């Protein structure tokens, strides 16, 4: 869900009016030194959301958006807005916000990163992140990007280099010699934004655009990558170069608070395949055996559901269908009449990491549903097919081999088991209404 926050001064506090996507609103009074994390916590509490550390505040100015870091002062962000500029703040999930701390090798392709240090050979995850956080090391991001020429509509391809000292481009091929590198920007007085509709609005060669916005000069340096992974690498590196250890502190702070809390933390890493068929339970470590057990578990769910239905009298197909609808429409991962393009936009907004998903109605076949899932920064769509047998309706993703009496069972199954999908379902796309 997105919210526009409009503030006006009242003594030492600010009145913030919050608009949601369905145009409902809520006004709250907050301290003038409130941070992005504070505002997120406020709306999490007021809307009874589950705090999974993914709720994020975004700044959106015309055709540009960026994540406001948890420690940033919201009023300082707004102080940089021009009058009547249609700038606003959005409150929504962003599962990718700190994912690079967990899987940095996925964010920084080997061919784009070079490290000037004593480290030789292939680095592991922790070593790669340490090079960005340590001031003694000199990581460098390099590669080709399209740049919009100043005062022109045309874009031109250059070889760019990103260092701690700033962003440069080479005026002679891929040369990194100081005489060939031209300085563009450093990050103490600038922010990096992603472009919205880069091809349509700016005439960019692709839609993977981003921009370095100089706060003092209010100047935009428009850039464009050839794919999502390349853009993500540049934008993430710029965030790390600007904020460094502060980003890591933002990442670990809520987890440290959670450890001191008596409430149990639930993580996908704590979920393992178990076998309870013998006298003692055991962890299933063999992936093939785990998959076999997963399929059998799906069939077991089906048999139990059939038994439950038959014990109360077998309902008609229409009654069974209505029962299934009643179950899944209330789930936060179900988005009803969402189109394919809208589903892709929502998943992209909430983070292009493995396992982000939603379930929606199929536009091409009114009797079916679609599972939209992100894997390797690409969004894939899987049709959930209804299967009728003996007057009862089931749902399946694999042509009827694994069947479920309702969509809730299907989603819960694939949250624990990959099955025919490229990855497990991990993070559902959520919208809230004020």
Coordinates of C-alpha atoms in Angstrom, one line a residue:
X1 CA 0.0 0.0 0.0
X2 CA 1.2 3.5 -0.7
X3 CA 0.6 6.6 1.3
X4 CA 1.1 10.3 0.6
X5 CA 2.3 12.2 3.6
X6 CA 1.7 15.9 3.6
X7 CA 3.0 17.8 6.6
X8 CA 2.5 21.3 8.1
X9 CA 4.3 22.8 11.1
X10 CA 2.6 23.0 14.5
X11 CA 4.9 24.2 17.2
X12 CA 7.5 21.4 17.6
X13 CA 5.4 18.7 16.1
X14 CA 4.2 17.9 12.6
X15 CA 0.7 16.9 11.5
X16 CA 1.0 14.2 8.9
X17 CA -1.9 13.3 6.7
X18 CA -1.7 9.9 5.2
X19 CA -3.4 8.9 2.0
X20 CA -3.7 5.2 0.9
X21 CA -4.1 3.9 -2.6
X22 CA -7.9 3.7 -2.2
X23 CA -7.9 7.4 -1.2
X24 CA -8.7 6.8 2.5
X25 CA -6.7 9.0 4.8
X26 CA -5.5 9.4 8.4
X27 CA -3.9 12.3 10.1
X28 CA -1.4 11.8 12.9
X29 CA 0.7 14.2 14.9
X30 CA 4.4 13.3 15.1
X31 CA 7.6 14.9 16.5
X32 CA 9.6 17.1 14.1
X33 CA 12.7 14.8 14.5
X34 CA 10.8 11.6 13.5
X35 CA 12.7 9.1 11.4
X36 CA 11.5 6.8 8.6
X37 CA 11.6 3.8 10.9
X38 CA 9.6 5.7 13.5
X39 CA 6.8 6.4 11.0
X40 CA 6.8 2.8 9.8
X41 CA 6.4 1.6 13.4
X42 CA 3.6 4.1 13.9
X43 CA 1.6 2.8 10.9
X44 CA 2.4 -0.8 11.7
X45 CA 0.8 -0.4 15.2
X46 CA -2.1 1.7 14.0
X47 CA -3.0 -0.8 11.2
X48 CA -2.2 -3.9 13.2
X49 CA 0.4 -5.1 10.7
X50 CA 2.8 -7.9 11.3
X51 CA 6.3 -6.3 11.8
X52 CA 8.5 -8.5 9.7
X53 CA 11.1 -5.6 9.2
X54 CA 10.1 -5.2 5.6
X55 CA 7.8 -2.1 5.9
X56 CA 9.5 0.8 4.3
X57 CA 9.1 4.5 3.6
X58 CA 9.6 5.6 0.0
X59 CA 10.1 9.1 -1.3
X60 CA 8.5 9.7 -4.7
X61 CA 9.0 12.8 -6.7
X62 CA 7.7 13.1 -10.3
X63 CA 8.9 10.0 -12.2
X64 CA 11.5 9.1 -9.5
X65 CA 11.5 7.1 -6.3
X66 CA 13.9 5.9 -3.6
X67 CA 13.9 4.1 -0.3
X68 CA 14.2 6.5 2.6
X69 CA 16.7 4.8 4.9
X70 CA 15.4 3.9 8.4
X71 CA 17.6 6.4 10.2
X72 CA 16.8 9.4 7.9
X73 CA 14.9 12.4 9.2
X74 CA 11.6 12.6 7.3
X75 CA 11.3 16.3 7.8
X76 CA 14.8 16.8 6.3
X77 CA 13.7 14.8 3.3
X78 CA 10.6 17.0 2.8
X79 CA 12.6 20.2 3.3
X80 CA 14.3 19.5 0.0
X81 CA 11.0 19.5 -1.9
X82 CA 9.9 22.4 -4.0
X83 CA 6.5 24.0 -3.6
X84 CA 3.7 22.4 -5.6
X85 CA 6.2 19.7 -6.9
X86 CA 3.7 16.8 -6.2
X87 CA 6.3 15.0 -4.0
X88 CA 5.0 12.4 -1.6
X89 CA 6.0 9.6 0.7
X90 CA 4.9 6.0 0.3
X91 CA 4.5 3.3 3.0
X92 CA 4.8 -0.2 1.7
X93 CA 6.7 -3.4 2.0
X94 CA 10.2 -3.7 0.6
X95 CA 11.6 -7.2 1.0
X96 CA 14.7 -6.3 -0.9
X97 CA 15.7 -3.4 1.4
X98 CA 18.5 -5.3 3.2
X99 CA 18.7 -8.5 1.2
X100 CA 22.2 -7.7 0.0
X101 CA 23.5 -8.2 3.6
X102 CA 22.1 -11.8 3.4
X103 CA 23.0 -12.7 -0.2
X104 CA 25.6 -10.1 -1.4
X105 CA 26.9 -12.3 -4.2
X106 CA 23.4 -12.2 -5.8
X107 CA 23.6 -8.4 -5.8
X108 CA 27.2 -7.9 -7.0
X109 CA 28.0 -10.0 -10.1
X110 CA 31.7 -11.0 -10.2
X111 CA 32.3 -9.3 -13.6
X112 CA 31.1 -5.9 -12.2
X113 CA 33.2 -5.8 -8.9
X114 CA 36.9 -5.5 -8.3
X115 CA 38.6 -5.1 -4.9
X116 CA 41.9 -3.4 -4.3
X117 CA 43.0 -5.2 -1.2
X118 CA 45.1 -8.2 -0.1
X119 CA 42.1 -10.5 -0.6
X120 CA 42.8 -13.0 -3.4
X121 CA 40.6 -15.6 -5.1
X122 CA 36.9 -16.0 -4.7
X123 CA 35.4 -14.1 -1.7
X124 CA 32.6 -15.4 0.4
X125 CA 29.5 -13.4 1.4
X126 CA 30.9 -11.8 4.5
X127 CA 34.1 -10.8 2.9
X128 CA 32.4 -9.0 0.1
X129 CA 30.2 -7.0 2.4
X130 CA 33.2 -6.2 4.7
X131 CA 34.9 -4.6 1.7
X132 CA 32.1 -2.1 1.4
X133 CA 31.8 -1.4 5.1
X134 CA 35.5 -1.1 5.8
X135 CA 37.1 2.2 5.0
X136 CA 40.5 0.6 4.5
X137 CA 39.4 -1.4 1.4
X138 CA 38.6 0.1 -2.0
X139 CA 35.8 -1.8 -3.8
X140 CA 35.0 -0.6 -7.3
X141 CA 31.9 -1.2 -9.5
X142 CA 32.4 -0.9 -13.2
X143 CA 30.6 -1.5 -16.4
X144 CA 28.7 0.1 -19.3
X145 CA 25.6 2.3 -18.8
X146 CA 23.5 4.5 -21.0
X147 CA 23.6 8.2 -20.0
X148 CA 21.3 11.0 -21.1
X149 CA 23.3 13.7 -22.7
X150 CA 22.8 17.1 -21.1
X151 CA 20.3 19.3 -22.9
X152 CA 19.5 16.6 -25.4
X153 CA 16.9 13.8 -25.8
X154 CA 19.5 11.3 -26.9
X155 CA 21.3 8.7 -24.8
X156 CA 24.9 7.5 -25.2
X157 CA 26.7 4.5 -23.8
X158 CA 29.8 5.0 -21.6
X159 CA 32.0 3.0 -19.4
X160 CA 31.3 4.0 -15.8
X161 CA 33.4 3.5 -12.6
X162 CA 32.0 3.8 -9.1
X163 CA 34.5 4.4 -6.2
X164 CA 34.3 5.7 -2.7
X165 CA 35.3 9.1 -4.1
X166 CA 32.4 9.2 -6.4
X167 CA 31.0 8.2 -9.8
X168 CA 33.1 8.6 -13.0
X169 CA 32.8 7.8 -16.7
X170 CA 35.6 7.2 -19.2
X171 CA 35.9 9.4 -22.2
X172 CA 38.1 6.8 -23.9
X173 CA 36.6 3.3 -24.1
X174 CA 37.2 1.3 -20.9
X175 CA 40.2 3.2 -19.8
X176 CA 40.5 3.9 -16.1
X177 CA 43.5 6.2 -16.3
X178 CA 42.9 9.4 -14.3
X179 CA 43.2 11.6 -17.4
X180 CA 40.4 9.7 -19.0
X181 CA 37.9 9.6 -16.1
X182 CA 35.5 12.4 -15.8
X183 CA 33.9 13.1 -12.4
X184 CA 30.0 13.1 -12.2
X185 CA 29.0 13.1 -8.6
X186 CA 29.9 12.1 -5.0
X187 CA 27.3 10.9 -2.6
X188 CA 27.5 13.1 0.6
X189 CA 25.3 15.6 -1.1
X190 CA 23.3 13.4 -3.5
X191 CA 20.7 10.5 -3.5
X192 CA 20.1 7.7 -6.0
X193 CA 16.6 7.1 -7.4
X194 CA 15.1 4.6 -9.7
X195 CA 13.2 6.0 -12.7
X196 CA 9.5 5.3 -13.2
X197 CA 8.7 4.6 -16.8
X198 CA 12.2 5.4 -18.0
X199 CA 11.4 4.6 -21.7
X200 CA 8.1 6.5 -21.9
X201 CA 9.1 9.6 -19.9
X202 CA 12.8 10.0 -20.6
X203 CA 13.1 8.1 -23.9
X204 CA 15.6 5.7 -22.3
X205 CA 16.7 2.6 -24.3
X206 CA 15.4 0.3 -21.5
X207 CA 13.1 0.6 -18.4
X208 CA 16.0 -0.1 -16.0
X209 CA 16.8 3.6 -15.4
X210 CA 18.1 5.3 -12.3
X211 CA 19.3 8.7 -11.4
X212 CA 21.8 10.5 -9.2
X213 CA 20.1 13.6 -7.8
X214 CA 22.4 16.4 -6.6
X215 CA 20.6 18.0 -3.6
X216 CA 22.5 21.3 -3.7
X217 CA 22.2 21.9 -7.4
X218 CA 18.8 20.1 -7.8
X219 CA 20.4 18.5 -10.8
X220 CA 19.6 15.1 -12.2
X221 CA 22.1 12.7 -13.8
X222 CA 20.0 10.2 -15.7
X223 CA 21.4 6.7 -16.3
X224 CA 20.1 3.5 -17.7
X225 CA 21.2 -0.2 -17.4
X226 CA 20.6 -3.1 -19.8
X227 CA 18.9 -5.3 -17.2
X228 CA 17.5 -5.4 -13.6
X229 CA 20.5 -7.1 -12.0
X230 CA 22.9 -4.4 -13.4
X231 CA 20.7 -1.6 -12.2
X232 CA 20.3 -3.2 -8.7
X233 CA 24.1 -3.6 -8.4
X234 CA 24.8 0.1 -9.1
X235 CA 21.9 1.4 -6.9
X236 CA 22.9 -0.9 -4.0
X237 CA 26.6 0.0 -4.2
X238 CA 25.7 3.7 -4.2
X239 CA 23.6 3.2 -1.0
X240 CA 26.5 1.4 0.6
X241 CA 29.0 4.0 -0.3
X242 CA 26.9 6.8 1.0
X243 CA 25.7 5.3 4.3
X244 CA 28.3 2.5 5.0
X245 CA 28.1 1.0 8.5
X246 CA 24.9 3.0 9.2
X247 CA 23.0 0.7 6.8
X248 CA 24.3 -2.4 8.6
X249 CA 23.2 -0.9 11.9
X250 CA 19.8 -0.3 10.4
X251 CA 19.7 -3.9 9.3
X252 CA 20.7 -5.5 12.6
X253 CA 18.8 -3.2 15.0
X254 CA 15.3 -4.7 14.8
X255 CA 16.8 -8.2 15.0
X256 CA 18.7 -7.3 18.2
X257 CA 15.4 -6.0 19.7
X258 CA 13.7 -9.2 18.6
X259 CA 16.3 -11.3 20.4
X260 CA 15.5 -9.5 23.7
X261 CA 11.8 -10.1 23.2
X262 CA 10.1 -13.2 24.7
X263 CA 8.2 -13.7 21.4
X264 CA 9.5 -16.4 19.2
X265 CA 10.9 -15.4 15.8
X266 CA 9.6 -17.3 12.8
X267 CA 12.0 -17.6 9.9
X268 CA 12.0 -19.7 6.8
X269 CA 15.5 -20.9 7.9
X270 CA 13.9 -22.6 10.9
X271 CA 11.5 -24.7 8.7
X272 CA 12.9 -28.1 7.8
X273 CA 11.4 -31.3 6.4
X274 CA 10.5 -33.8 9.2
X275 CA 9.6 -37.4 9.3
X276 CA 7.2 -38.4 12.1
X277 CA 6.3 -41.9 10.8
X278 CA 8.6 -43.8 13.1
X279 CA 8.9 -44.0 16.9
X280 CA 11.2 -41.0 16.8
X281 CA 11.0 -37.9 14.6
X282 CA 14.0 -37.1 12.3
X283 CA 15.1 -34.3 10.0
X284 CA 15.0 -35.3 6.3
X285 CA 18.3 -34.1 4.8
X286 CA 18.1 -35.8 1.4
X287 CA 16.4 -33.3 -1.0
X288 CA 14.9 -36.2 -3.1
X289 CA 13.4 -37.8 -0.1
X290 CA 12.1 -34.4 1.1
X291 CA 10.4 -33.9 -2.3
X292 CA 8.8 -37.3 -2.2
X293 CA 7.5 -36.7 1.3
X294 CA 6.2 -33.3 0.2
X295 CA 4.2 -34.9 -2.6
X296 CA 2.8 -37.6 -0.3
X297 CA 1.9 -34.9 2.2
X298 CA -0.1 -33.1 -0.5
X299 CA -2.0 -36.3 -1.3
X300 CA -2.5 -36.9 2.4
X301 CA -4.1 -33.4 2.8
X302 CA -6.4 -34.3 -0.1
X303 CA -7.5 -37.6 1.5
X304 CA -8.1 -36.0 4.9
X305 CA -10.1 -33.2 3.3
X306 CA -12.2 -35.8 1.3
X307 CA -12.9 -37.7 4.5
X308 CA -13.9 -34.5 6.3
X309 CA -16.3 -33.5 3.5
X310 CA -17.8 -37.0 3.2
X311 CA -18.4 -37.2 7.0
X312 CA -20.6 -34.1 6.8
X313 CA -22.2 -35.1 3.5
X314 CA -20.5 -34.5 0.2
X315 CA -21.3 -31.0 -1.0
X316 CA -22.0 -30.2 -4.7
X317 CA -19.3 -28.8 -6.9
X318 CA -20.7 -25.3 -6.6
X319 CA -20.9 -25.6 -2.8
X320 CA -17.3 -26.8 -2.6
X321 CA -16.2 -23.9 -4.9
X322 CA -18.0 -21.3 -2.8
X323 CA -16.3 -22.8 0.3
X324 CA -12.9 -22.4 -1.3
X325 CA -13.6 -18.8 -2.3
X326 CA -14.7 -18.0 1.3
X327 CA -11.3 -19.3 2.5
X328 CA -8.8 -17.5 0.2
X329 CA -10.5 -14.1 -0.3
X330 CA -9.6 -13.1 3.3
X331 CA -5.9 -14.0 2.9
X332 CA -3.4 -11.1 2.6
X333 CA -1.7 -12.8 -0.4
X334 CA -4.9 -12.9 -2.5
X335 CA -5.4 -9.9 -4.8
X336 CA -8.6 -10.8 -6.7
X337 CA -9.0 -8.8 -9.9
X338 CA -5.4 -7.8 -10.3
X339 CA -4.1 -7.9 -13.9
X340 CA -0.8 -9.4 -15.0
X341 CA 0.8 -6.0 -15.4
X342 CA -0.5 -4.8 -12.0
X343 CA 0.8 -8.0 -10.4
X344 CA 4.2 -7.4 -11.9
X345 CA 4.2 -3.8 -10.7
X346 CA 3.2 -4.7 -7.1
X347 CA 5.9 -7.4 -6.8
X348 CA 8.5 -5.1 -8.3
X349 CA 7.5 -2.4 -5.7
X350 CA 7.7 -4.8 -2.8
X351 CA 11.1 -6.3 -3.7
X352 CA 12.5 -8.4 -6.6
X353 CA 14.0 -11.2 -4.4
X354 CA 13.3 -14.9 -4.5
X355 CA 10.0 -16.0 -3.1
X356 CA 8.0 -12.8 -3.2
X357 CA 4.5 -13.8 -4.4
X358 CA 0.8 -13.2 -4.7
X359 CA -2.3 -15.1 -5.9
X360 CA -4.9 -13.5 -8.2
X361 CA -7.8 -14.3 -10.5
X362 CA -7.0 -15.4 -14.0
X363 CA -8.0 -12.8 -16.6
X364 CA -8.1 -15.3 -19.5
X365 CA -10.0 -18.1 -17.7
X366 CA -12.5 -17.0 -15.0
X367 CA -12.5 -20.5 -13.4
X368 CA -8.8 -20.5 -12.7
X369 CA -6.3 -18.6 -10.6
X370 CA -2.7 -17.5 -11.1
X371 CA 0.3 -17.6 -8.8
X372 CA 2.7 -14.7 -9.6
X373 CA 6.2 -15.4 -8.2
X374 CA 9.6 -13.7 -8.3
X375 CA 12.7 -15.8 -8.9
X376 CA 16.2 -14.5 -9.9
X377 CA 14.8 -10.9 -10.2
X378 CA 12.2 -12.1 -12.8
X379 CA 8.5 -12.5 -12.3
X380 CA 6.9 -15.7 -13.5
X381 CA 3.2 -16.6 -13.6
X382 CA 1.8 -20.1 -12.9
X383 CA -1.8 -21.1 -13.6
X384 CA -3.6 -22.8 -10.8
X385 CA -6.0 -25.3 -12.5
X386 CA -9.2 -26.5 -11.0
X387 CA -9.5 -30.3 -11.1
X388 CA -12.9 -31.9 -10.6
X389 CA -13.3 -35.5 -9.4
X390 CA -16.4 -37.4 -8.1
X391 CA -18.3 -34.1 -7.9
X392 CA -15.6 -32.4 -5.8
X393 CA -13.3 -29.5 -6.8
X394 CA -9.5 -29.4 -6.2
X395 CA -6.8 -27.1 -7.2
X396 CA -3.4 -28.0 -8.7
X397 CA -0.2 -26.4 -10.0
X398 CA 1.2 -29.6 -11.6
X399 CA -1.6 -30.9 -13.9
X400 CA -3.4 -32.6 -11.0
X401 CA -0.5 -34.6 -9.6
X402 CA -0.7 -32.7 -6.3
X403 CA -4.2 -31.5 -5.4
X404 CA -5.6 -29.2 -2.7
X405 CA -9.1 -28.6 -1.6
X406 CA -8.5 -24.8 -1.4
X407 CA -5.9 -22.2 -2.2
X408 CA -4.9 -21.8 1.4
X409 CA -3.7 -25.4 1.5
X410 CA -1.9 -24.9 -1.8
X411 CA -0.1 -21.8 -0.6
X412 CA 0.8 -23.3 2.8
X413 CA 2.2 -26.4 1.0
X414 CA 4.4 -24.4 -1.3
X415 CA 5.7 -22.2 1.5
X416 CA 7.3 -25.4 2.9
X417 CA 8.0 -27.3 -0.3
X418 CA 9.3 -26.0 -3.6
X419 CA 7.6 -28.8 -5.6
X420 CA 7.3 -27.7 -9.3
X421 CA 8.1 -24.1 -8.5
X422 CA 11.6 -22.6 -9.0
X423 CA 11.7 -21.6 -5.3
X424 CA 9.5 -21.7 -2.2
X425 CA 6.9 -19.1 -1.5
X426 CA 8.5 -16.8 1.1
X427 CA 7.1 -13.3 1.2
X428 CA 3.5 -12.4 0.2
X429 CA 2.7 -9.0 -1.3
X430 CA 0.4 -7.2 1.0
X431 CA -1.8 -4.1 0.8
X432 CA -3.5 -2.4 3.7
X433 CA -6.4 0.0 3.8
X434 CA -6.5 2.9 6.4

